[in-house]
CSV table of C-alpha atoms and ligand atoms in Angstrom, one decimal:
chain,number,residue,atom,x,y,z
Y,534,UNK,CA,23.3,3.3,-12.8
Y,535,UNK,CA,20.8,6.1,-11.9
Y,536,UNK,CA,20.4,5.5,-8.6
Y,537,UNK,CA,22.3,3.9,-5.6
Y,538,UNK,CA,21.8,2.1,-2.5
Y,539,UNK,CA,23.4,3.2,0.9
Y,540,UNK,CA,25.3,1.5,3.1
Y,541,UNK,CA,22.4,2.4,5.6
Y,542,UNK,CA,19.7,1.4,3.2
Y,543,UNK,CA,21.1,-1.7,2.9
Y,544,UNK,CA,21.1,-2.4,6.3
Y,545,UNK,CA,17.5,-1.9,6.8
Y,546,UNK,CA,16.5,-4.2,3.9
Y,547,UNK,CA,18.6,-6.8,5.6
Y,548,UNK,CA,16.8,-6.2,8.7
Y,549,UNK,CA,13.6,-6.5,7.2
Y,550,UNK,CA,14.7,-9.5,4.5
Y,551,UNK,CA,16.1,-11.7,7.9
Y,552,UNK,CA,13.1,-11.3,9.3
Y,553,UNK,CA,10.8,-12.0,6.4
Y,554,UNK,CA,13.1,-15.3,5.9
Y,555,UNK,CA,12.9,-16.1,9.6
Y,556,UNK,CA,8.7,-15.3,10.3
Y,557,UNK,CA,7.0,-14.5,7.3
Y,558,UNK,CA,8.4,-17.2,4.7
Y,559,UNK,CA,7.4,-20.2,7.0
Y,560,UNK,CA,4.0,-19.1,7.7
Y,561,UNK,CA,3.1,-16.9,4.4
Y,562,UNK,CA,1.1,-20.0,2.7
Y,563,UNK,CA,-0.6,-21.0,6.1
Y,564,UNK,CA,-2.1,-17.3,6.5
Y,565,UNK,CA,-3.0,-16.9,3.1
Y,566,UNK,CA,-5.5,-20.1,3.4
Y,567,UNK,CA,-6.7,-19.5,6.4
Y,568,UNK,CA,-7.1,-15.4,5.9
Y,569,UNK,CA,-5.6,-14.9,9.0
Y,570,UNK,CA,-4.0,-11.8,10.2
Y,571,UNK,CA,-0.6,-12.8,12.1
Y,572,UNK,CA,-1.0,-11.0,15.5
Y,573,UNK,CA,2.7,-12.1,16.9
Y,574,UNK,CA,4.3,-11.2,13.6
Y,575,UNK,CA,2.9,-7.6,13.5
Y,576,UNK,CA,4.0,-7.2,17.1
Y,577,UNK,CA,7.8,-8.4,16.5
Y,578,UNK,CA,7.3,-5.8,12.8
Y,579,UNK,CA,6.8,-3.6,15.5
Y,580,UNK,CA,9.5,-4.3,17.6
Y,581,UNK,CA,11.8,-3.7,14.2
Y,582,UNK,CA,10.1,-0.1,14.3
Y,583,UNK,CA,8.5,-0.7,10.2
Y,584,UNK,CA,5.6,1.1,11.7
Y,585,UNK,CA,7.9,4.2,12.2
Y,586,UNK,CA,9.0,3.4,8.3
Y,587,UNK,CA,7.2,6.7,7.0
Y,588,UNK,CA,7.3,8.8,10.3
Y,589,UNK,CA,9.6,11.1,10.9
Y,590,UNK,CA,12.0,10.5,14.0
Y,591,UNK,CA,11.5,13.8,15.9
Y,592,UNK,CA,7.9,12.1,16.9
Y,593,UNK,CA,9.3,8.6,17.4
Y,594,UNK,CA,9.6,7.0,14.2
Y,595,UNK,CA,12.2,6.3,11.8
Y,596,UNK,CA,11.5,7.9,8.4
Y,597,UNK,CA,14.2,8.6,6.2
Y,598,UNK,CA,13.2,9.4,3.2
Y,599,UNK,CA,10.5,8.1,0.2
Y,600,UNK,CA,13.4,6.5,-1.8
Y,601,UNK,CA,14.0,4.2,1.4
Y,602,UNK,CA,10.6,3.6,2.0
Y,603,UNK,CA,10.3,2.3,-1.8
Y,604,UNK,CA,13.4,-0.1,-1.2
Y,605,UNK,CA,11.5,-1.7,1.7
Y,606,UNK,CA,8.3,-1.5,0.9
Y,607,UNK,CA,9.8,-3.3,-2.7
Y,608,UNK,CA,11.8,-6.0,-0.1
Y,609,UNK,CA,8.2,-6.5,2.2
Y,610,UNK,CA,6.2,-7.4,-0.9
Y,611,UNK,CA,8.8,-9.7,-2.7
Y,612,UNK,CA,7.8,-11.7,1.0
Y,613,UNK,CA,4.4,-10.4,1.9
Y,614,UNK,CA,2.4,-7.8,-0.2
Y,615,UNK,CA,-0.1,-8.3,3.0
Y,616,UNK,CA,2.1,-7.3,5.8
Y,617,UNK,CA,3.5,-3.9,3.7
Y,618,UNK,CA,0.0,-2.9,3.4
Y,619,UNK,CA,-0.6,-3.4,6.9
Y,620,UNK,CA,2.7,-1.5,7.4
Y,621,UNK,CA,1.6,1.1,5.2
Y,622,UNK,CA,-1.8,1.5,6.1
Y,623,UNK,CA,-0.3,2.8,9.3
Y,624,UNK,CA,2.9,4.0,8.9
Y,625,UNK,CA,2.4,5.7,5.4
Y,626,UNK,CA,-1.5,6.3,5.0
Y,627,UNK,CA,-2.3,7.7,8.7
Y,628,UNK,CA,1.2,8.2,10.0
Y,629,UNK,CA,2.6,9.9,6.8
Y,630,UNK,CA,-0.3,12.0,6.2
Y,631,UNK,CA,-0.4,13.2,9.5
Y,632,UNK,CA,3.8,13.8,9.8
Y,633,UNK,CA,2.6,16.5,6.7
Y,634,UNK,CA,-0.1,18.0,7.3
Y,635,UNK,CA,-1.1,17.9,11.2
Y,636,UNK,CA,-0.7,20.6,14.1
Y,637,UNK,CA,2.0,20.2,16.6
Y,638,UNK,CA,-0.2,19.2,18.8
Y,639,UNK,CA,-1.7,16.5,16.7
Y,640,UNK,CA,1.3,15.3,15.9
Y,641,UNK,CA,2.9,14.9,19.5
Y,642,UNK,CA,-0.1,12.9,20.6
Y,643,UNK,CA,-0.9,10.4,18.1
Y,644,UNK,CA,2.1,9.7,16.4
Y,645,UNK,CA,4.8,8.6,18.5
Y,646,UNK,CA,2.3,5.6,19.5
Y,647,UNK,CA,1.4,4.7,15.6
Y,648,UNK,CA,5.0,4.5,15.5
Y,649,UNK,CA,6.0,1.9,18.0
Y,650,UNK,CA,3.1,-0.1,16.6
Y,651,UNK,CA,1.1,0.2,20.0
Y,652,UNK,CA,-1.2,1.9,17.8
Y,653,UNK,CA,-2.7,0.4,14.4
Y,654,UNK,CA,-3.8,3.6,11.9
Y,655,UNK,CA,-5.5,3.2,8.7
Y,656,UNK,CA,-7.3,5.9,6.3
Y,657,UNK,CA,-10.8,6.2,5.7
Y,658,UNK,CA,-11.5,7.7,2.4
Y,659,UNK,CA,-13.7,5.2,-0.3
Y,660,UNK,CA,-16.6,5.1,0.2
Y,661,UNK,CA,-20.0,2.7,-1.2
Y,662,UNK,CA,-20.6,5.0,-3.5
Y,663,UNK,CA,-17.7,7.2,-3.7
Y,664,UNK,CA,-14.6,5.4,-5.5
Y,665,UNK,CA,-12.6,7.0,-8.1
Y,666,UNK,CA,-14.8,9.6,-7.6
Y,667,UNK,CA,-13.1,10.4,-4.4
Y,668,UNK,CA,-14.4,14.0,-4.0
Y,669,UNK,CA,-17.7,13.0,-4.4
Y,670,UNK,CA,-17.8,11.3,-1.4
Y,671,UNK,CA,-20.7,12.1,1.1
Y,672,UNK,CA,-19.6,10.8,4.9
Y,673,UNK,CA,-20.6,14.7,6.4
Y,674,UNK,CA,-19.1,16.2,9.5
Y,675,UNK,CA,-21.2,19.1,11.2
Y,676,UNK,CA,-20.1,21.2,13.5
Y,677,UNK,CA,-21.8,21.7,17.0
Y,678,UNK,CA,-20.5,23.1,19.6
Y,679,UNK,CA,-16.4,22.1,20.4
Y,680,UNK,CA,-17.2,18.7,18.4
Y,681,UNK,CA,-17.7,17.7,15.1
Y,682,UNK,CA,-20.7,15.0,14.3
Y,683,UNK,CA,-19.5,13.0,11.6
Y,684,UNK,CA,-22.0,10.5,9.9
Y,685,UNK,CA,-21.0,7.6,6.9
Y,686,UNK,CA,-19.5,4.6,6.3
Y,687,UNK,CA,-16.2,3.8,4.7
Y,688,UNK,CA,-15.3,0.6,2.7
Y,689,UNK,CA,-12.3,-1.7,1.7
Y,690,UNK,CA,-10.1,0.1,4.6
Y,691,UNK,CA,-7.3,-1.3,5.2
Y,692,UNK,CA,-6.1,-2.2,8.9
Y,693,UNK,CA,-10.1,-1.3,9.7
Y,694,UNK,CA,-10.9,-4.1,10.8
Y,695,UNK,CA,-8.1,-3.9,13.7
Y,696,UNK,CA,-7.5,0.0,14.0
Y,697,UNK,CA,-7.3,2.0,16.6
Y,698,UNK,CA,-6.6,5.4,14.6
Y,699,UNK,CA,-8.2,6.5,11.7
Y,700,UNK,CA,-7.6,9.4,8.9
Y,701,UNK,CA,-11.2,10.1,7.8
Y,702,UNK,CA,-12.6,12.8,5.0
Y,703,UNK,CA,-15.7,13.8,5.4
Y,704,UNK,CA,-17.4,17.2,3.3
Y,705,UNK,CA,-19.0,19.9,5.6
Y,706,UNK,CA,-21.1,20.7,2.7
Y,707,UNK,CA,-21.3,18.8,-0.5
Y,708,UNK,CA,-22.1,21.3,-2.3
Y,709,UNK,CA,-18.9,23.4,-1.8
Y,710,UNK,CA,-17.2,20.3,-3.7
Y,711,UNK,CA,-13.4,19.9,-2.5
Y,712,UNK,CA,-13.5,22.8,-0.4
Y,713,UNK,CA,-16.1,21.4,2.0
Y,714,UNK,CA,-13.6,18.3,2.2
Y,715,UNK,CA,-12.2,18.2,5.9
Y,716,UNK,CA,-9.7,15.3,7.0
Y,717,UNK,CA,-10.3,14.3,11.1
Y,718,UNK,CA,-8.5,12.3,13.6
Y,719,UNK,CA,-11.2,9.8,14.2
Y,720,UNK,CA,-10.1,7.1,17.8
Y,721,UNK,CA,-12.0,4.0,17.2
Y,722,UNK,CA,-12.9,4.4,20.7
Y,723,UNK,CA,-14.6,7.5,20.3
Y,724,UNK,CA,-18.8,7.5,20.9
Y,725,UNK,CA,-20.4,6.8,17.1
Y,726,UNK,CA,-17.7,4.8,15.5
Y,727,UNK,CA,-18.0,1.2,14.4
Y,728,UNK,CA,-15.9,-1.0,12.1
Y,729,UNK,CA,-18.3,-2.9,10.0
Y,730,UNK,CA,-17.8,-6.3,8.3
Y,731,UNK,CA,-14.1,-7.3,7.0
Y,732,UNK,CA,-14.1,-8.7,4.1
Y,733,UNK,CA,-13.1,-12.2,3.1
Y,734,UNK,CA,-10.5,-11.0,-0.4
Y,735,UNK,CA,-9.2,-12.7,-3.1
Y,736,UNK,CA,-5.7,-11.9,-2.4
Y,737,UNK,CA,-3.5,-9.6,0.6
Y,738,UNK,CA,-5.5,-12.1,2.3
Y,739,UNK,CA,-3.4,-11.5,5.6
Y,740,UNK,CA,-3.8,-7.7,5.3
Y,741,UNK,CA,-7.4,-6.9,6.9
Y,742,UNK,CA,-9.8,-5.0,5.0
Y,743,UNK,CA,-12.9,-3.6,6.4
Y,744,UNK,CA,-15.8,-0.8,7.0
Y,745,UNK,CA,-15.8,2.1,9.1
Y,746,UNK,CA,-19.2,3.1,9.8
Y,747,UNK,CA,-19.7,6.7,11.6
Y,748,UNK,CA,-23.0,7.3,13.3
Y,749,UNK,CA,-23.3,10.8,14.6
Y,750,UNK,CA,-19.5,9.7,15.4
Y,751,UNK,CA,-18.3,13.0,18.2
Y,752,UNK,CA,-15.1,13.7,17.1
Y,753,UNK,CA,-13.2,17.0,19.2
Y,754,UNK,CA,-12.7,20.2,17.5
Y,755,UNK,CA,-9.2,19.6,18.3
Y,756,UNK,CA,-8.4,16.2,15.7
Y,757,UNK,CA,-9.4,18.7,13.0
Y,758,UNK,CA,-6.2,17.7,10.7
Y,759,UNK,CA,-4.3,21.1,10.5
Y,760,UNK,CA,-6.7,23.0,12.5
Y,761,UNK,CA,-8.3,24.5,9.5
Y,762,UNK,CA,-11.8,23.6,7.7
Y,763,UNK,CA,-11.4,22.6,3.7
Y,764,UNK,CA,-7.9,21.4,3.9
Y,765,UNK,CA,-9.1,18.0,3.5
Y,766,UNK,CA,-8.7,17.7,-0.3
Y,767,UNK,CA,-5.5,19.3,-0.5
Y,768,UNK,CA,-4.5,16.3,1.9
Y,769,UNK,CA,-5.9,13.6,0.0
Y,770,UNK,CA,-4.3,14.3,-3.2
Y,771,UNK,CA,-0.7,14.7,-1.6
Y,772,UNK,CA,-1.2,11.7,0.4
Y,773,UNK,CA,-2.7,9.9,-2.8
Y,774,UNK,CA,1.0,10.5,-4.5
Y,775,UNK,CA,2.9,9.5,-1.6
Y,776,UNK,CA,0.3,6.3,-1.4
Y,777,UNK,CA,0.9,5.5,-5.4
Y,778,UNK,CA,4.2,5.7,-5.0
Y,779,UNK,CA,4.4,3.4,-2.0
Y,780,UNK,CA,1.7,1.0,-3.9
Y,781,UNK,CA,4.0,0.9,-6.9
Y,782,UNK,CA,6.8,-0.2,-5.2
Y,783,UNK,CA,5.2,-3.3,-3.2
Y,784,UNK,CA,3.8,-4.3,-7.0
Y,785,UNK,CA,7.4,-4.0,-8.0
Y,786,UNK,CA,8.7,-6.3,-4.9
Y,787,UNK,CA,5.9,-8.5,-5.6
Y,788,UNK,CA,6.6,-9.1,-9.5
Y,789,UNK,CA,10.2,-9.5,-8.9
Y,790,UNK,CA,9.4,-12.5,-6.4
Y,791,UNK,CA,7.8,-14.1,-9.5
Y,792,UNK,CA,9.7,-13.6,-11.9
Y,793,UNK,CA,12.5,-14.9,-9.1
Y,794,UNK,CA,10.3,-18.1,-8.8
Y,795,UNK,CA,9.8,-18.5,-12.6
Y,796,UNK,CA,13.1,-18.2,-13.5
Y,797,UNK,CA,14.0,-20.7,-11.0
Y,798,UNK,CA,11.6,-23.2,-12.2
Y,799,UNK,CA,12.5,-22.6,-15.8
Y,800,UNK,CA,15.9,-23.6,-15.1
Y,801,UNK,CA,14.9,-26.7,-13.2
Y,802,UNK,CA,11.9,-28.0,-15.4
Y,803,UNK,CA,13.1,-30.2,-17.8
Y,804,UNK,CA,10.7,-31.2,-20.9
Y,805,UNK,CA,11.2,-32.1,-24.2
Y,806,UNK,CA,15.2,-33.6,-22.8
Y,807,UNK,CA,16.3,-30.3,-21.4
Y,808,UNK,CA,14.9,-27.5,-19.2
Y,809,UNK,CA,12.5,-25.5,-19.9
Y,810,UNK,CA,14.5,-22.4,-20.1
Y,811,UNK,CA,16.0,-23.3,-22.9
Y,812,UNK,CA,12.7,-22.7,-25.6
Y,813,UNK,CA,12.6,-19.2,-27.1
Y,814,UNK,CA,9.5,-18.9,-26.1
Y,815,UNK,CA,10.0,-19.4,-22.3
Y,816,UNK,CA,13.1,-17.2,-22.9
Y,817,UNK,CA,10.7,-14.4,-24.4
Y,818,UNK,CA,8.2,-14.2,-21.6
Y,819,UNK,CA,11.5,-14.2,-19.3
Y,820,UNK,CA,13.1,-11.4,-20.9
Y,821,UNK,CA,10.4,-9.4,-21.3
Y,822,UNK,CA,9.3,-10.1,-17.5
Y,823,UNK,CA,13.1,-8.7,-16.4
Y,824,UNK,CA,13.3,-5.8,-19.0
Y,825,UNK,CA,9.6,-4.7,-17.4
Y,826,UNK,CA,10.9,-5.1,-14.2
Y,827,UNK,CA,13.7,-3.0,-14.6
Y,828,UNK,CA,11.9,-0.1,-16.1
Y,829,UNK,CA,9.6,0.0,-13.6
Y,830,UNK,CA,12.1,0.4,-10.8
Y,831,UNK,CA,13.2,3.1,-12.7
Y,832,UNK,CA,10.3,4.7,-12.7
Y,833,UNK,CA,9.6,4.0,-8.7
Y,834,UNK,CA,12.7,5.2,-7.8
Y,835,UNK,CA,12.4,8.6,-10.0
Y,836,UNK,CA,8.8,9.4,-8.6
Y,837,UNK,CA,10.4,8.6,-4.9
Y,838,UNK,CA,13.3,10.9,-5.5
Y,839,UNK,CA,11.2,13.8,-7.1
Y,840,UNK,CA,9.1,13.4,-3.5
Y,841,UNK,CA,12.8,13.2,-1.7
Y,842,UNK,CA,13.7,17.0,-3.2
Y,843,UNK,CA,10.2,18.5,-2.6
Y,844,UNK,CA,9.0,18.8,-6.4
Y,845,UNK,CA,5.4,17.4,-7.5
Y,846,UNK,CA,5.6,14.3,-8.0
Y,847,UNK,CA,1.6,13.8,-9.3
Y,848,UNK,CA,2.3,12.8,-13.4
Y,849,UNK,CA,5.8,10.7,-12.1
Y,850,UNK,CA,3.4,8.7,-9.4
Y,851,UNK,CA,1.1,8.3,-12.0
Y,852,UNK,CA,3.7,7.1,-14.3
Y,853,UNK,CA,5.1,4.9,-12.2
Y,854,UNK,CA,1.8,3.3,-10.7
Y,855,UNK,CA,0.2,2.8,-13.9
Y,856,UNK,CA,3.0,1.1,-15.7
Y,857,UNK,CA,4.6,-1.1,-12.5
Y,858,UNK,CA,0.8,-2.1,-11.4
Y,859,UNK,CA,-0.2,-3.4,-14.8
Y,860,UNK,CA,3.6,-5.1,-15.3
Y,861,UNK,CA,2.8,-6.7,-11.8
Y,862,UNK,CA,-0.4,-8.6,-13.2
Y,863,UNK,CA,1.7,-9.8,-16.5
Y,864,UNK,CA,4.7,-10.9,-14.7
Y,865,UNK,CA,2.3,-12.9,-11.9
Y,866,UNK,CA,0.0,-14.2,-15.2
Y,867,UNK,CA,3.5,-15.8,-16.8
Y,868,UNK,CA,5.0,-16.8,-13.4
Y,869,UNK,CA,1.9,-19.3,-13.6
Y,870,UNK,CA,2.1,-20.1,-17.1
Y,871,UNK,CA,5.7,-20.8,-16.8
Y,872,UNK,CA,5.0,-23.5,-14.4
Y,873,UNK,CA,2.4,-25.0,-16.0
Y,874,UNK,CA,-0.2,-27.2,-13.9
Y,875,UNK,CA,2.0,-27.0,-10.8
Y,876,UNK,CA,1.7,-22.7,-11.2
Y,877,UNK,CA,-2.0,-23.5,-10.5
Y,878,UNK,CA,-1.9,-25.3,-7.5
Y,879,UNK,CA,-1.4,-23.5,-4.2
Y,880,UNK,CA,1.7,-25.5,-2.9
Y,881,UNK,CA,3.3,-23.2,-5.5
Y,882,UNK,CA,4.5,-19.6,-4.5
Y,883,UNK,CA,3.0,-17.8,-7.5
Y,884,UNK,CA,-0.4,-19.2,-7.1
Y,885,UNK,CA,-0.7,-16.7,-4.4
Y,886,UNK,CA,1.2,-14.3,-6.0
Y,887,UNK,CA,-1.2,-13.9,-9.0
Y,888,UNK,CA,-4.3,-13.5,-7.0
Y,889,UNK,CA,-2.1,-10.6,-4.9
Y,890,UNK,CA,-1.1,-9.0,-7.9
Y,891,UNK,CA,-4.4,-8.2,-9.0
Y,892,UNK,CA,-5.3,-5.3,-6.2
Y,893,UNK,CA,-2.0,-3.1,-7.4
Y,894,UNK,CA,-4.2,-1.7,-10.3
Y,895,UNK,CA,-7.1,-1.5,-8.2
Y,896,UNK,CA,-6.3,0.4,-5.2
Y,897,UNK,CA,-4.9,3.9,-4.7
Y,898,UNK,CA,-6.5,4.9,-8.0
Y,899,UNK,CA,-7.3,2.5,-10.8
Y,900,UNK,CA,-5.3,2.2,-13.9
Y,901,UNK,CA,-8.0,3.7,-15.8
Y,902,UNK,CA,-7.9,6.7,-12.8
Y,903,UNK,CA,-3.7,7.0,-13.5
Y,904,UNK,CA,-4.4,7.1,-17.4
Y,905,UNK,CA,-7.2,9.7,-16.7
Y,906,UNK,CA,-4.5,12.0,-14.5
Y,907,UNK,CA,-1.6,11.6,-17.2
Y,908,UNK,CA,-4.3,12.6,-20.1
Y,909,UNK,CA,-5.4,16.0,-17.8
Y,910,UNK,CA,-1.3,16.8,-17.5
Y,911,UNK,CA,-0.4,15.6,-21.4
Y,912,UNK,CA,-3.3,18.0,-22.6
Y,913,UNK,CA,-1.9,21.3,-20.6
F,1040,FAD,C1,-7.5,-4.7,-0.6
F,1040,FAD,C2,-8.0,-3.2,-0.7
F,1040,FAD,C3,-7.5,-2.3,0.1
F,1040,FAD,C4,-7.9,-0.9,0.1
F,1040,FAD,N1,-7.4,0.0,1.0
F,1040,FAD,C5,-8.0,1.2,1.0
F,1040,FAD,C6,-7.7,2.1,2.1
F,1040,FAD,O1,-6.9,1.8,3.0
F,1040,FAD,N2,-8.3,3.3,2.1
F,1040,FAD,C7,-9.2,3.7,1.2
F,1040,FAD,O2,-9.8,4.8,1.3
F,1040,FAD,N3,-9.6,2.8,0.2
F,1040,FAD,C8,-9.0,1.6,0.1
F,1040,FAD,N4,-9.3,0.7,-0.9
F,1040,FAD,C9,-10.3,1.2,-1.9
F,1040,FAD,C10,-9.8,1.4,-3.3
F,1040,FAD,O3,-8.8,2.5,-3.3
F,1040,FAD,C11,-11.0,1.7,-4.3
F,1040,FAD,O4,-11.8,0.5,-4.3
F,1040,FAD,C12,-10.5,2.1,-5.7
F,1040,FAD,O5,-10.1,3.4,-5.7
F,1040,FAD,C13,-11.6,1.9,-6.7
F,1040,FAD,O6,-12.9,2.4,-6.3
F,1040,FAD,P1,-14.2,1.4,-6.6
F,1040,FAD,O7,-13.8,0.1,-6.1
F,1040,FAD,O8,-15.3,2.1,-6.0
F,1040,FAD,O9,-14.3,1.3,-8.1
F,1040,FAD,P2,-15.1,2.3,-9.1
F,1040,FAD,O10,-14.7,3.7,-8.9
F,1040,FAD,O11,-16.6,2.0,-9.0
F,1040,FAD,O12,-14.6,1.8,-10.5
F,1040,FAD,C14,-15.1,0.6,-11.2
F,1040,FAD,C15,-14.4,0.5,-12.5
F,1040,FAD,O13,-14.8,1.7,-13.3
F,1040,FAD,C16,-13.6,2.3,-13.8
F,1040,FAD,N5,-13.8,3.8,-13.8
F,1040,FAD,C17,-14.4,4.6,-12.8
F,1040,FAD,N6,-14.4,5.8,-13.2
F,1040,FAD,C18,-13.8,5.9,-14.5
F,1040,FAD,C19,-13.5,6.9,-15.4
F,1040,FAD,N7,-13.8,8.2,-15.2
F,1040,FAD,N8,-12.9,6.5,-16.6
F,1040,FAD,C20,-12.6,5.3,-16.9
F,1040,FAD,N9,-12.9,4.2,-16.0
F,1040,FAD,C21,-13.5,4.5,-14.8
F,1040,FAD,C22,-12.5,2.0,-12.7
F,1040,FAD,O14,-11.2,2.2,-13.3
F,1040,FAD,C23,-12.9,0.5,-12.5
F,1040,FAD,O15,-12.3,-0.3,-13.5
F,1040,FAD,C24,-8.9,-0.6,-0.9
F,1040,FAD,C25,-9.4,-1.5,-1.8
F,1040,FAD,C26,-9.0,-2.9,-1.7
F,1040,FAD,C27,-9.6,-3.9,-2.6
């Protein structure tokens, strides 16, 4: 085996899988209809400390390194794809990002509170009309006086909807390109800032997703992320690795739930005088489901370590999010067609599942974006 669970690894994804079998399970199908966002269960996630998951302990959380954060982020989704992005909106995409590249001082204020969960964070960079095209995007920050004025509106955010703390890029000058790009510390209390509509999603239906709107937004000199102007691109790709990464792992959680379910119901099916199982052809879309699984893992797990010993981990997230995002989308598309009619109708786990899968290729860079980033490395 290449790589090995710890005795303290496995206690925290026992933690986590007690919990999911004692708050999440009951409720997961409930939420998903009805969109809602579980208020108590986020508090007693927070309780737990997962919002401390991907922040390091010297400022309150309990980060231990990305390999553990795959393992529970992988445990979280096999439950609740919705709840690890609201976990990782926070904990990863604000909390993370900060933990790498903030000042001290930045650091010691905002993110012992993201933490503990008393504070929700999110990060604010697609934009309407700035998608995989991330650097293009035009939300502008000006500076006057000890503030910064920062004007745009960001979409599909997770955790907007119910932030309090935002990571936002915004370009000084467009026409610099990524060196105008500058990353701010933007309170949703602050004068100027708004979050616009959430949206009503297909799937991660318990996960809020919303709009950030900025208008002329005053944001302190101060929550300038690392204290330096044009940093802001240099963050975004770094946290865009750690993100894919994290992403890859919850489609990995997630497909492994339905292949759990699939092979359960194959077993138990019976048709034809015997179950299911049984067919060759069931047994190919089974094999292949668990063979796909397994590689992906292993691809997880090697981009997570390469992050764990410092190296650059851009092609290996790449490789990793790519293949276990797409593999994600097959293994929920059989789940279904193993159970037939009954995979179709919502009383069914993988119902659900198969309209969650479908955002893993979607967000944090498409599939096309990943193919595009391995081409630009393959070529050199
Ligand atoms: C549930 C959810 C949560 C999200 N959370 C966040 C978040 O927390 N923070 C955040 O900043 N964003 C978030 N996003 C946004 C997400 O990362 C973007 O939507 C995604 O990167 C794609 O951008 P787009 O939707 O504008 O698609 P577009 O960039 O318009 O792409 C449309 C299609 O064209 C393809 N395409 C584009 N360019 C190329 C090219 N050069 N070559 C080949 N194909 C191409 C794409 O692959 C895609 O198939 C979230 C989105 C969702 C749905």
């Amino acid at each position: 085996m290449l790589y090995e669970i710890s005795e303290e690894q496995r206690i925290i994804i026992d933690t986590l899988r007690n919990f999911c079998e004692k708050m999440v399970k009951p409720v997961e199908e409930e939420n998903d209809k009805e969109g809602r966002y579980p208020e108590d269960i986020v508090k007693e996630m927070a309780k737990l400390g997962f919002f401390g998951s991907a922040i390091p302990e010297k400022y309150g959380g309990n980060f231990v390194d990305y390999f553990t954060l795959a393992l529970l982020s992988e445990e979280f989704a096999r439950y609740s794809p919705s709840l690890a992005t609201v976990m990782g909106a926070s904990s990863l995409l604000f909390g993370n990002n900060l933990a790498r590249n903030g000042t001290e001082k930045q650091k010691e204020k905002y993110l012992p509170i993201v933490a503990t969960g008393e504070w929700m964070g999110c990060m604010g960079l697609t934009e309407p009309g700035a998608g995989s095209d991330a650097m293009s995007l035009s939300t502008t920050a000006k500076k006057v006086g000890d503030e910064y004025i920062l004007n745009g509106t960001k979409t599909f955010i997770s955790n907007a909807p119910v932030g309090d703390v935002a990571l936002v890029y915004a370009t000084l000058d467009k026409s610099l390109g990524p060196k105008g790009i500058c990353t701010f510390i933007v309170e949703s209390g602050f004068e100027g800032y708004s979050a616009g509509k959430k949206f009503d999603k297909m799937g991660l239906r318990s996960s809020p997703t919303g709009e950030i709107i900025l208008e002329d937004c005053r944001v302190p000199k101060e929550n300038l992320v690392g204290g330096e102007e044009g940093l802001g691109a240099k963050h975004m790709i770094s946290g865009l690795d750690t993100e894919r990464v994290g992403w890859g792992a919850m489609s990995l959680g997630l497909a492994q739930s339905a292949f759990d379910e699939a092979l359960k119901y194959s077993l138990e099916r019976e048709q034809f005088g015997g179950p299911i199982f049984n067919f060759q052809m069931v047994q190919k879309m089974i094999a292949d489901m668990a063979t796909e699984i397994e590689a992906a893992r292993l691809l997880i797990y090697n981009a997570a370590a390469i992050l764990d010993k410092g190296g650059n981990a851009r092609l290996a997230a790449s490789y990793a999010k790519l293949f276990s995002c797409d593999m994600c989308m097959r293994v929920a598309v059989d789940a279904v067609q193993i159970h037939g009619s009954y995979g179709y109708i919502k009383e069914f786990r993988v119902e659900r599942m198969m309209r969650d899968a479908k955002i893993f290729s979607i967000g944090a860079g498409t599939s096309e974006v990943q193919r595009m980033i391995i081409c630009h490395y393959l070529r050199k």
